[in-house]
Structure formats: C-alpha cells, structure tokens
Amino acid sequence: MNKKIISCLITGFILCSSLNAQTFVFHYPPCIQMFKADYKSNRQTLQLLKKQLQTFSKGKDTLYVNGYSGECGNDSRNRRTAFYRCNNLKGFLINYYGLRERDFKTVNIPHNHPDLGDIIIISYSPLPPLRQMEEDASESLPAEKDEKGQKTEETTPVVVEKETEPVREEQEIKEEIQQAEQPALTVTPETASSSGRYLAVKTNLAAWAGTIMNVAADVQVSEHFSVELPVLWCPWYVSDKHAVKTFTIQPEARYWLSRPGTGHFFGVHAHVGWFNVKWNRDRYQDTSRPLLGAGISYGYLLPFNEHWAGEFTLGAGYANMKYNTYYNIDNGARIDTRTKNYWGITRVGLSVVYRFNLKK
C-alpha cells in the first residue's frame, strides 16, 4: 500500500471525524490574519454556526478552534498567523454572538490543512492532531514485499524534514509573540468592547448646531440593556431683548439587538426641562412645574475604532408644558398663563461617542 492510499485513508478519517464533531470551516487568503466574512463560503458558514449556537450552553459546552497556516515561510511565522487568525475570529464571535473567551479551546497549527489549506475549524468536539494521525497510519501498515517474498524498503528517496514543534497551548504562543519583534495585532472596530462592560460618554452634534451644550453617559446594566442620561443646557444671554436659558435631562432605557455598544437599539425615554426665554417684547418662563413628557426612539451605533464611534438616534413622543408670559422688562407684569400639549419629534441625535472597556 503506497503513500497515496495512506493519504486517502487519512483524509477520509478526518472528514468522518469532522462530520461527527459538528465542524464549521472558515477560509483565509494566504498569510492574511484578519477574518473576512465575505471570503469564499465564510458568510454561509457564519449563518450555520449562528443557528447551531442556539443550543450552546455557556459554562458547559466548549468550542474547539483549530487554526491552520502554512504559507508564511517558516513554522514560527505560520504559528503566529494561526494564532492571530484564531483570536480575531473569536473576537468576532464574542462581539456578535455573545460568547466569552472561556468558551473556547484553541490550537494553532503551523502548516496547511491537507485538503483545505489555510483555514480555521470550529467544532463542538476536539479534532485529532493531523501529524499524529499520519504517524499512526504509517506505522500500522505492513511493508511491501518483492517478488521473492522479502520485505523491501521503498525506493522513493526519503526527504528529511525539520521536525515541527508540538502544538502548544495558547498562553505559550502569547509569550513567544510578546518577545518577537512583530507588529501588534490590528484590532478592527468590530472587535472593540468585545470583552468588557460597556460604558460610554458622548456629545450630540445636532444639539450643538442649535447652540445647546450637552453631554451624556451610557452604561450597560445587563446583557442587552443600557441606560443613557443626557444633560442639555443653554446659558445664552445676548441682550436685554434676547436670552435663552434652559436646562433639560432626558434619561433613556435602551435595548440592544446585539450587545450594548454595537449596532441597532430601541429606547424608551422621558424628558424634564426648565426654561426662561426672552424674545423681543415677551418673556416665557415655566411655572411651578417643569416641562414633562416621554417617547420612544430608534438608534444605531457605528464603531470607528477600538474606542471612538458615531451614533444616530431619532425619537418621537409627547410633551406637556405650562408656562407664564411676562412683559420683557424689569419686573414686567404677567400677561398670560398657558398649557401646551405637543406630539412629534422629541429626540434627534448625531453623536460622537467615546467607549471605555471595563472588566466584568
């Protein structure tokens, strides 16, 4: 039985093992470290993995990650590339599918998969090491015999290869990479805030366009919920006839479809405001109670890099205010007291966001 037959047997065994282990194969261009969702069949594989993860039990189940890289010149560079690929793909899954670093077991292999090349395999069960399988298969086969029944050695010249180092644990690879003079792993916006509690501060450029100074904080309170508290104020005194002084708070509870700090969200907000406005002949001031109201909103957060992001928000709802009108002079007499009900846009946001990474 020659080497070609041995290779076929090994390949068949690997494929059978892969099917039983519920594997998901992600492809990479040679020596490229970053995960590309649109490369080859990666998009379809992500959808299959997402469906399978619906039955994943945190703390009980484990995802085994085998990274292969064999086109980067030598074992050291191949192992580093496999390490970066595995970490980048895990960051993607943590960020979008709610997994945690401790849900994975990782092996970095410094050569290509024998059939699929540069790939990462994610499975629910550990896969057997390829090199050990090759050695076991070779040892288990009998040597060929010549016409006289004597055992003969193969006539094919033996190529002596440098023995590869045994696959090491991820922590050992990290220590090697820290000592090597290699550029740091590039972090994409998608992997930002992937392993921490979301906390952000922001300012709304749309409010600044209306001369309203503002700042807000957004804090994660559970897996999908956060609470935002914006504070808006105007201290402007232009002249005796024109002045705008307001102070408003607009707290909002948000539900994020993915996780706080990434992608789409829906919110429920309330607003409380005080005002004293001079305009030409009249001055308008809230009575003994402030402006009150509530509304619902939709928003989207787009990461720029690890910490910076942009956020768009649009909300609508109801507001009620009761105010007095005075003559716009010193100690001007009160002219009228009115109540106004408002239905319409209650929130417009185009914000610049700075996100912190807090350890859980």
Short mmCIF file of C-alpha atoms in Angstrom, two decimals:
data_model
loop_
_atom_site.label_atom_id
_atom_site.label_comp_id
_atom_site.label_asym_id
_atom_site.label_seq_id
_atom_site.Cartn_x
_atom_site.Cartn_y
_atom_site.Cartn_z
CA MET A 1 0.00 0.00 0.00
CA ASN A 2 1.68 3.25 -1.10
CA LYS A 3 1.62 6.74 0.35
CA LYS A 4 -1.21 7.85 -1.91
CA ILE A 5 -3.51 5.22 -0.43
CA ILE A 6 -2.40 6.18 3.09
CA SER A 7 -3.23 9.82 2.35
CA CYS A 8 -6.71 8.86 1.10
CA LEU A 9 -7.40 6.86 4.25
CA ILE A 10 -6.26 9.72 6.49
CA THR A 11 -8.37 12.24 4.55
CA GLY A 12 -11.45 10.02 4.83
CA PHE A 13 -10.93 9.60 8.56
CA ILE A 14 -10.57 13.36 9.04
CA LEU A 15 -13.75 14.07 7.10
CA CYS A 16 -15.72 11.49 9.10
CA SER A 17 -14.38 12.92 12.35
CA SER A 18 -15.31 16.42 11.21
CA LEU A 19 -18.88 15.46 10.46
CA ASN A 20 -19.31 13.81 13.84
CA ALA A 21 -17.74 16.81 15.59
CA GLN A 22 -20.13 19.37 14.03
CA THR A 23 -17.38 21.40 12.42
CA PHE A 24 -17.51 24.82 10.78
CA VAL A 25 -14.73 25.72 8.32
CA PHE A 26 -13.65 29.34 7.74
CA HIS A 27 -11.27 30.13 4.86
CA TYR A 28 -8.41 32.65 4.75
CA PRO A 29 -6.23 34.04 1.94
CA PRO A 30 -2.55 33.05 2.34
CA CYS A 31 -0.84 34.89 5.25
CA ILE A 32 -3.85 37.18 5.87
CA GLN A 33 -4.59 37.45 9.58
CA MET A 34 -7.89 39.36 9.65
CA PHE A 35 -11.20 37.49 9.35
CA LYS A 36 -13.09 38.31 6.14
CA ALA A 37 -16.76 37.39 6.37
CA ASP A 38 -17.28 37.67 2.59
CA TYR A 39 -14.32 35.46 1.61
CA LYS A 40 -15.34 32.22 -0.12
CA SER A 41 -18.11 30.46 1.90
CA ASN A 42 -17.45 32.24 5.25
CA ARG A 43 -20.77 34.12 5.20
CA GLN A 44 -22.79 30.91 4.82
CA THR A 45 -20.69 29.16 7.48
CA LEU A 46 -21.39 32.02 9.91
CA GLN A 47 -25.13 31.56 9.41
CA LEU A 48 -24.84 27.82 10.09
CA LEU A 49 -22.74 28.43 13.20
CA LYS A 50 -25.18 31.06 14.47
CA LYS A 51 -28.04 28.58 14.15
CA GLN A 52 -26.05 25.88 15.94
CA LEU A 53 -25.12 28.26 18.79
CA GLN A 54 -28.81 28.49 19.75
CA THR A 55 -28.24 25.22 21.62
CA PHE A 56 -24.86 26.27 23.07
CA SER A 57 -24.81 26.21 26.88
CA LYS A 58 -22.37 28.67 28.47
CA GLY A 59 -20.24 27.11 31.17
CA LYS A 60 -21.00 23.58 29.96
CA ASP A 61 -20.22 23.44 26.23
CA THR A 62 -16.88 24.23 24.62
CA LEU A 63 -15.94 25.34 21.10
CA TYR A 64 -12.66 23.87 19.86
CA VAL A 65 -10.75 26.17 17.49
CA ASN A 66 -8.05 24.70 15.22
CA GLY A 67 -6.14 27.30 13.19
CA TYR A 68 -4.02 26.27 10.16
CA SER A 69 -1.42 28.41 8.40
CA GLY A 70 1.26 27.10 6.03
CA GLU A 71 2.13 29.80 3.51
CA CYS A 72 4.21 32.25 5.57
CA GLY A 73 7.76 30.90 5.12
CA ASN A 74 8.58 29.12 8.38
CA ASP A 75 6.93 27.48 11.37
CA SER A 76 7.30 30.50 13.65
CA ARG A 77 5.55 32.88 11.26
CA ASN A 78 2.89 30.30 10.42
CA ARG A 79 2.14 29.72 14.10
CA ARG A 80 1.85 33.46 14.74
CA THR A 81 -0.50 33.85 11.78
CA ALA A 82 -2.66 30.95 13.01
CA PHE A 83 -2.72 32.50 16.49
CA TYR A 84 -3.82 35.91 15.19
CA ARG A 85 -6.46 34.34 12.97
CA CYS A 86 -7.97 32.37 15.84
CA ASN A 87 -8.02 35.39 18.15
CA ASN A 88 -9.58 37.64 15.51
CA LEU A 89 -12.32 35.12 14.67
CA LYS A 90 -13.03 34.51 18.37
CA GLY A 91 -13.30 38.27 18.90
CA PHE A 92 -15.84 38.44 16.09
CA LEU A 93 -17.94 35.66 17.65
CA ILE A 94 -17.67 37.19 21.14
CA ASN A 95 -18.73 40.58 19.83
CA TYR A 96 -21.70 39.48 17.70
CA TYR A 97 -22.87 36.18 19.22
CA GLY A 98 -22.38 36.87 22.95
CA LEU A 99 -19.74 34.21 23.57
CA ARG A 100 -16.86 34.53 26.07
CA GLU A 101 -13.14 33.81 25.84
CA ARG A 102 -13.50 30.92 28.30
CA ASP A 103 -15.96 29.22 25.93
CA PHE A 104 -13.09 28.34 23.55
CA LYS A 105 -10.16 25.90 23.45
CA THR A 106 -7.59 26.88 20.83
CA VAL A 107 -4.81 25.04 18.94
CA ASN A 108 -2.51 26.84 16.46
CA ILE A 109 -1.04 24.58 13.74
CA PRO A 110 1.96 25.84 11.67
CA HIS A 111 1.04 24.12 8.39
CA ASN A 112 -1.88 23.88 5.97
CA HIS A 113 -4.82 21.57 6.36
CA PRO A 114 -4.02 18.69 3.92
CA ASP A 115 -7.22 19.20 1.92
CA LEU A 116 -8.48 22.72 2.58
CA GLY A 117 -5.31 24.80 3.01
CA ASP A 118 -5.38 27.94 5.17
CA ILE A 119 -8.47 27.56 7.35
CA ILE A 120 -9.85 27.71 10.85
CA ILE A 121 -12.03 24.82 12.02
CA ILE A 122 -14.51 25.38 14.86
CA SER A 123 -16.07 22.25 16.32
CA TYR A 124 -18.07 21.05 19.33
CA SER A 125 -15.59 18.19 19.88
CA PRO A 126 -11.77 18.18 19.76
CA LEU A 127 -10.22 17.08 16.45
CA PRO A 128 -7.29 14.61 16.37
CA PRO A 129 -3.86 16.11 15.56
CA LEU A 130 -3.05 15.56 11.88
CA ARG A 131 0.67 14.75 12.27
CA GLN A 132 -0.04 12.10 14.92
CA MET A 133 -2.68 10.56 12.66
CA GLU A 134 -0.18 10.35 9.79
CA GLU A 135 2.44 8.66 12.01
CA ASP A 136 -0.09 6.18 13.43
CA ALA A 137 -1.38 5.31 9.95
CA SER A 138 2.15 4.78 8.57
CA GLU A 139 3.17 2.53 11.48
CA SER A 140 0.04 0.41 11.22
CA LEU A 141 0.60 -0.55 7.53
CA PRO A 142 2.79 -3.56 6.58
CA ALA A 143 5.88 -3.06 4.44
CA GLU A 144 5.64 -4.05 0.78
CA LYS A 145 7.28 -7.31 -0.39
CA ASP A 146 9.25 -8.04 -3.55
CA GLU A 147 8.59 -10.98 -5.90
CA LYS A 148 10.64 -13.32 -3.66
CA GLY A 149 8.53 -12.51 -0.63
CA GLN A 150 11.24 -10.48 1.04
CA LYS A 151 10.42 -7.15 2.69
CA THR A 152 11.93 -4.24 0.81
CA GLU A 153 12.33 -0.60 1.57
CA GLU A 154 10.62 1.92 -0.65
CA THR A 155 12.80 3.13 -3.50
CA THR A 156 11.42 6.64 -3.27
CA PRO A 157 14.13 8.96 -1.89
CA VAL A 158 13.43 9.94 1.69
CA VAL A 159 13.18 13.67 2.21
CA VAL A 160 14.24 14.60 5.71
CA GLU A 161 12.05 17.37 7.04
CA LYS A 162 12.72 19.55 10.01
CA GLU A 163 10.54 18.23 12.77
CA THR A 164 7.85 20.70 13.66
CA GLU A 165 7.40 21.69 17.24
CA PRO A 166 4.45 20.12 19.03
CA VAL A 167 1.34 22.21 19.09
CA ARG A 168 1.47 24.41 22.16
CA GLU A 169 -1.16 25.97 24.31
CA GLU A 170 -2.35 29.47 23.51
CA GLN A 171 -0.66 31.04 26.54
CA GLU A 172 2.77 29.83 25.37
CA ILE A 173 2.16 31.33 21.94
CA LYS A 174 1.25 34.67 23.53
CA GLU A 175 4.52 34.73 25.44
CA GLU A 176 6.51 33.99 22.27
CA ILE A 177 4.75 36.74 20.35
CA GLN A 178 5.41 39.31 23.07
CA GLN A 179 9.12 38.57 22.79
CA ALA A 180 9.24 38.59 18.99
CA GLU A 181 9.70 41.80 17.05
CA GLN A 182 6.44 41.67 15.17
CA PRO A 183 3.72 44.33 14.71
CA ALA A 184 0.81 44.10 17.13
CA LEU A 185 -2.47 42.58 16.11
CA THR A 186 -4.66 45.06 14.26
CA VAL A 187 -7.96 45.49 16.10
CA THR A 188 -10.95 46.15 13.92
CA PRO A 189 -13.94 48.21 15.08
CA GLU A 190 -15.96 45.00 15.19
CA THR A 191 -13.83 43.55 17.96
CA ALA A 192 -13.85 46.66 20.13
CA SER A 193 -15.56 46.36 23.52
CA SER A 194 -15.86 42.60 22.94
CA SER A 195 -14.85 41.54 26.45
CA GLY A 196 -15.99 44.16 28.94
CA ARG A 197 -18.94 46.06 30.37
CA TYR A 198 -19.98 48.89 28.08
CA LEU A 199 -19.55 52.46 29.33
CA ALA A 200 -19.52 55.49 27.05
CA VAL A 201 -19.55 59.28 27.15
CA LYS A 202 -20.83 61.28 24.21
CA THR A 203 -21.93 64.66 22.92
CA ASN A 204 -24.72 65.38 20.43
CA LEU A 205 -23.58 67.45 17.42
CA ALA A 206 -27.20 68.08 16.37
CA ALA A 207 -27.85 69.81 19.71
CA TRP A 208 -24.65 71.84 19.39
CA ALA A 209 -25.92 73.02 15.99
CA GLY A 210 -28.85 74.53 17.89
CA THR A 211 -26.41 76.16 20.39
CA ILE A 212 -27.41 73.66 23.09
CA MET A 213 -24.44 72.45 25.12
CA ASN A 214 -24.74 68.81 26.12
CA VAL A 215 -23.03 65.71 27.44
CA ALA A 216 -24.32 62.18 28.09
CA ALA A 217 -23.26 58.91 29.72
CA ASP A 218 -24.39 55.45 28.61
CA VAL A 219 -23.91 52.48 31.00
CA GLN A 220 -24.59 48.78 30.41
CA VAL A 221 -26.84 47.24 33.08
CA SER A 222 -27.42 43.73 31.64
CA GLU A 223 -26.64 41.56 28.62
CA HIS A 224 -28.83 43.60 26.23
CA PHE A 225 -29.80 46.72 28.20
CA SER A 226 -28.10 50.04 28.91
CA VAL A 227 -29.21 53.34 30.47
CA GLU A 228 -28.30 56.70 28.97
CA LEU A 229 -28.51 60.05 30.80
CA PRO A 230 -28.09 63.17 28.62
CA VAL A 231 -27.87 66.63 30.16
CA LEU A 232 -28.58 69.67 27.92
CA TRP A 233 -28.37 73.35 28.83
CA CYS A 234 -28.34 76.83 27.30
CA PRO A 235 -26.89 79.76 29.28
CA TRP A 236 -27.04 82.31 26.47
CA TYR A 237 -27.70 85.97 27.24
CA VAL A 238 -27.50 88.01 24.03
CA SER A 239 -29.14 91.29 25.10
CA ASP A 240 -31.98 92.65 27.22
CA LYS A 241 -34.39 91.54 24.49
CA HIS A 242 -32.88 88.18 23.59
CA ALA A 243 -31.83 85.47 26.02
CA VAL A 244 -32.25 81.68 26.13
CA LYS A 245 -31.71 79.83 29.39
CA THR A 246 -32.78 76.18 29.54
CA PHE A 247 -31.84 73.03 31.43
CA THR A 248 -33.09 69.59 30.33
CA ILE A 249 -32.45 65.96 31.24
CA GLN A 250 -33.69 63.11 29.04
CA PRO A 251 -32.94 59.65 30.54
CA GLU A 252 -33.43 56.65 28.25
CA ALA A 253 -33.52 52.88 28.73
CA ARG A 254 -32.12 51.06 25.68
CA TYR A 255 -32.48 47.53 24.35
CA TRP A 256 -29.61 46.49 22.02
CA LEU A 257 -30.27 43.79 19.43
CA SER A 258 -26.68 42.53 19.63
CA ARG A 259 -24.95 43.79 22.78
CA PRO A 260 -24.62 47.26 24.36
CA GLY A 261 -22.27 49.46 22.36
CA THR A 262 -22.74 47.76 18.98
CA GLY A 263 -25.31 48.08 16.22
CA HIS A 264 -29.06 48.71 16.46
CA PHE A 265 -31.05 49.61 19.58
CA PHE A 266 -34.55 50.72 20.64
CA GLY A 267 -35.20 53.06 23.55
CA VAL A 268 -37.85 54.50 25.84
CA HIS A 269 -37.08 57.99 27.15
CA ALA A 270 -38.55 60.68 29.40
CA HIS A 271 -37.80 64.41 29.38
CA VAL A 272 -37.84 67.05 32.10
CA GLY A 273 -36.98 70.66 31.31
CA TRP A 274 -36.88 74.17 32.78
CA PHE A 275 -36.74 77.33 30.68
CA ASN A 276 -36.66 81.14 30.80
CA VAL A 277 -36.66 82.72 27.34
CA LYS A 278 -36.63 86.42 26.39
CA TRP A 279 -37.70 87.26 22.89
CA ASN A 280 -38.48 90.80 21.75
CA ARG A 281 -41.48 92.10 23.72
CA ASP A 282 -42.24 88.98 25.82
CA ARG A 283 -40.54 86.64 28.27
CA TYR A 284 -41.61 82.99 28.67
CA GLN A 285 -40.97 81.01 31.85
CA ASP A 286 -42.08 77.64 33.21
CA THR A 287 -44.49 77.70 36.12
CA SER A 288 -44.14 75.78 39.37
CA ARG A 289 -43.59 72.55 37.43
CA PRO A 290 -41.21 71.85 34.53
CA LEU A 291 -41.89 70.59 31.02
CA LEU A 292 -42.67 66.85 31.17
CA GLY A 293 -43.01 64.10 28.58
CA ALA A 294 -41.94 60.73 27.21
CA GLY A 295 -41.25 58.98 23.93
CA ILE A 296 -39.71 56.04 22.08
CA SER A 297 -36.66 56.04 19.85
CA TYR A 298 -34.52 54.04 17.46
CA GLY A 299 -30.76 54.32 17.05
CA TYR A 300 -27.64 52.81 15.54
CA LEU A 301 -24.05 52.90 16.81
CA LEU A 302 -21.23 52.61 14.25
CA PRO A 303 -17.73 51.87 15.64
CA PHE A 304 -14.81 53.81 14.12
CA ASN A 305 -12.04 52.05 16.07
CA GLU A 306 -11.50 50.47 19.48
CA HIS A 307 -12.85 53.45 21.45
CA TRP A 308 -14.43 56.00 19.08
CA ALA A 309 -17.84 55.60 17.43
CA GLY A 310 -20.70 57.54 15.89
CA GLU A 311 -24.33 57.26 16.98
CA PHE A 312 -27.57 58.20 15.23
CA THR A 313 -30.84 58.49 17.20
CA LEU A 314 -34.37 59.55 16.28
CA GLY A 315 -37.28 59.61 18.73
CA ALA A 316 -40.91 60.74 18.88
CA GLY A 317 -43.41 61.16 21.69
CA TYR A 318 -45.38 63.57 23.86
CA ALA A 319 -44.55 66.68 25.89
CA ASN A 320 -46.66 68.93 28.12
CA MET A 321 -45.67 72.35 29.44
CA LYS A 322 -47.37 75.04 31.44
CA TYR A 323 -45.77 78.48 31.21
CA ASN A 324 -46.28 82.14 32.07
CA THR A 325 -45.84 85.03 29.67
CA TYR A 326 -44.43 88.35 31.00
CA TYR A 327 -43.61 91.71 29.51
CA ASN A 328 -39.92 91.68 28.70
CA ILE A 329 -38.89 94.46 31.09
CA ASP A 330 -37.60 94.53 34.65
CA ASN A 331 -40.35 93.24 36.95
CA GLY A 332 -42.64 93.00 33.91
CA ALA A 333 -46.25 92.12 34.61
CA ARG A 334 -47.57 88.68 33.84
CA ILE A 335 -49.66 88.69 30.67
CA ASP A 336 -50.97 85.14 30.49
CA THR A 337 -50.62 81.53 31.67
CA ARG A 338 -50.94 78.78 29.09
CA THR A 339 -50.69 75.00 28.79
CA LYS A 340 -49.41 73.37 25.64
CA ASN A 341 -49.53 69.70 24.56
CA TYR A 342 -47.08 68.53 21.92
CA TRP A 343 -46.91 65.36 19.81
CA GLY A 344 -43.98 64.87 17.46
CA ILE A 345 -40.21 64.55 17.31
CA THR A 346 -38.77 64.56 20.82
CA ARG A 347 -35.22 63.41 20.17
CA VAL A 348 -32.67 63.86 17.35
CA GLY A 349 -29.11 62.67 17.87
CA LEU A 350 -25.96 62.69 15.79
CA SER A 351 -23.36 62.00 18.45
CA VAL A 352 -19.64 61.41 18.79
CA VAL A 353 -19.06 58.57 21.28
CA TYR A 354 -16.03 57.55 23.32
CA ARG A 355 -16.32 53.98 24.65
CA PHE A 356 -14.47 52.56 27.64
CA ASN A 357 -13.65 48.89 28.20
CA LEU A 358 -14.48 47.93 31.77
CA LYS A 359 -13.57 44.45 33.00
CA LYS A 360 -16.53 42.33 34.05
#
